[in-house]
Amino acid sequence: MEALLAPVETVAAFPLPELAVAVPSEEAVAEVLGEDWAFVYRNRWHLLGGAAVTVALTATSLLLGFLAGFPAGAIETYGSGYSRSLVRKLGVLLRGTPILVIMIYAFFVLPIGIVVGPVVAVLEGLDSLLAPTPLAVPAVGEAFVAATIALGLRSAAYQSQIFRGALASVGEGQMRAARSVGMSRLGAIRHVIVPQALRRSVPGFQNEFTIVLKDTSIAFAIGLGELLKRSNDLFTQQTTAVLEIILAASLIYFVLTFGTNRGLDYASERYAIPGEGT
């Protein structure tokens, strides 16, 4: 019993070995690749932090685009004449306006502060409670919200067309068959048409993801610290390392795009409708 009550370090017969991870030093990088690459290596966490903002902005924008784009695509396919015309005109307006213009308008014209203020206050309160733990919540700035609104609405305009095409690709005979067994029109759309349309929309959504990921760099114009903005910060510190910084940022963009596209390829194959070619 005394042994059981002893401190842990005195009864641990098999201590865990220490894992040694070889991390190259800045001096070693400078010796092999030069001072400019050593500068990039020294600021790698600054770039990776920008990549994290890029990923978060991509995710929130695509989510907003889906929440607005899927209903818009359904309205264009099954809606009444007035609602269909309104959604179609809004989509043309958003697709025809440069994303930079939309983002600047969202940041400087929309009253984002009214919405962001309470959110930031809540996040700061949570952060003060959770700061000693890894669960600390980062604050959300107006630039991030404006960029999400701009990219999300523009993505919604494109996603609506992806979903409209996917909904239209489901044969009308399936709607008639569902109605013939007593399902309502809404029930047939929900339980028969939509599940097939979502699966068929994965390839188009994959292309939209790539576009939104690259368009997050436009948030540089409103001061959001995403990957391109942080790369520019490094440009101004060491102008001789411009090429190295561009290559490092390009590699990060490539890894994000390639990795996610491979994941979406797997999802497309995994959830493909049996009997349909991929």
Coordinates of N, CA and C in Angstrom, one line a residue, residues 35 41 52 54 59 66 79 85 96 120 135 157 162 168 177 189 191 196 218 228 236 242 250 254 256 259:
E35 N 21.9 33.0 -46.7 CA 21.3 33.9 -45.7 C 19.9 34.1 -46.0
Y41 N 13.6 30.7 -43.0 CA 13.5 29.7 -42.0 C 13.3 30.3 -40.6
A52 N -2.5 29.6 -41.6 CA -3.6 29.2 -40.7 C -4.8 30.2 -40.9
T54 N -5.3 31.8 -43.7 CA -5.8 31.5 -45.0 C -6.8 30.3 -45.0
A59 N -12.3 28.2 -45.1 CA -13.4 27.4 -44.5 C -14.6 28.2 -44.3
F66 N -21.9 27.9 -49.2 CA -22.7 26.7 -49.2 C -24.1 27.1 -48.6
G79 N -37.9 27.2 -58.0 CA -38.6 28.3 -57.4 C -39.6 28.9 -58.4
S85 N -36.1 34.8 -60.8 CA -35.5 35.9 -61.5 C -34.6 36.8 -60.5
G96 N -20.3 39.0 -61.7 CA -19.8 40.0 -62.6 C -19.0 41.1 -61.9
V120 N -16.5 40.0 -30.6 CA -15.2 40.1 -30.1 C -15.2 40.2 -28.6
L135 N -6.9 25.8 -25.1 CA -8.2 26.1 -25.7 C -8.5 27.6 -25.8
A157 N -22.6 32.7 -55.2 CA -23.0 33.0 -56.6 C -22.6 31.8 -57.5
I162 N -23.3 25.5 -59.5 CA -22.9 24.1 -59.3 C -24.1 23.3 -58.9
A168 N -30.4 19.8 -61.7 CA -31.1 19.6 -63.0 C -30.6 18.3 -63.6
A177 N -41.7 9.6 -60.2 CA -41.8 8.3 -59.4 C -42.0 8.5 -58.0
I189 N -38.0 16.3 -53.4 CA -36.7 17.1 -53.6 C -35.8 16.8 -52.4
H191 N -35.6 14.1 -50.2 CA -35.2 12.8 -50.0 C -34.7 12.0 -51.2
Q196 N -28.7 12.9 -54.3 CA -28.0 12.6 -55.6 C -27.3 13.9 -56.1
I218 N -6.6 38.2 -51.8 CA -7.2 39.5 -52.0 C -7.4 40.2 -50.7
L228 N -0.3 35.9 -47.9 CA 0.3 36.9 -48.8 C 0.7 38.2 -48.0
T236 N 9.5 43.5 -46.9 CA 10.0 44.8 -46.4 C 11.1 44.7 -45.4
V242 N 13.3 38.2 -51.6 CA 11.9 38.2 -52.2 C 11.6 36.9 -52.9
S250 N 4.5 30.0 -52.1 CA 3.9 29.2 -53.2 C 3.9 27.7 -52.8
F254 N 0.6 25.4 -52.6 CA 0.5 24.2 -53.3 C 0.1 23.0 -52.4
L256 N -1.5 23.1 -49.6 CA -2.9 23.3 -49.2 C -3.9 22.8 -50.3
G259 N -3.3 18.9 -51.2 CA -3.8 18.0 -50.1 C -5.3 18.0 -50.1

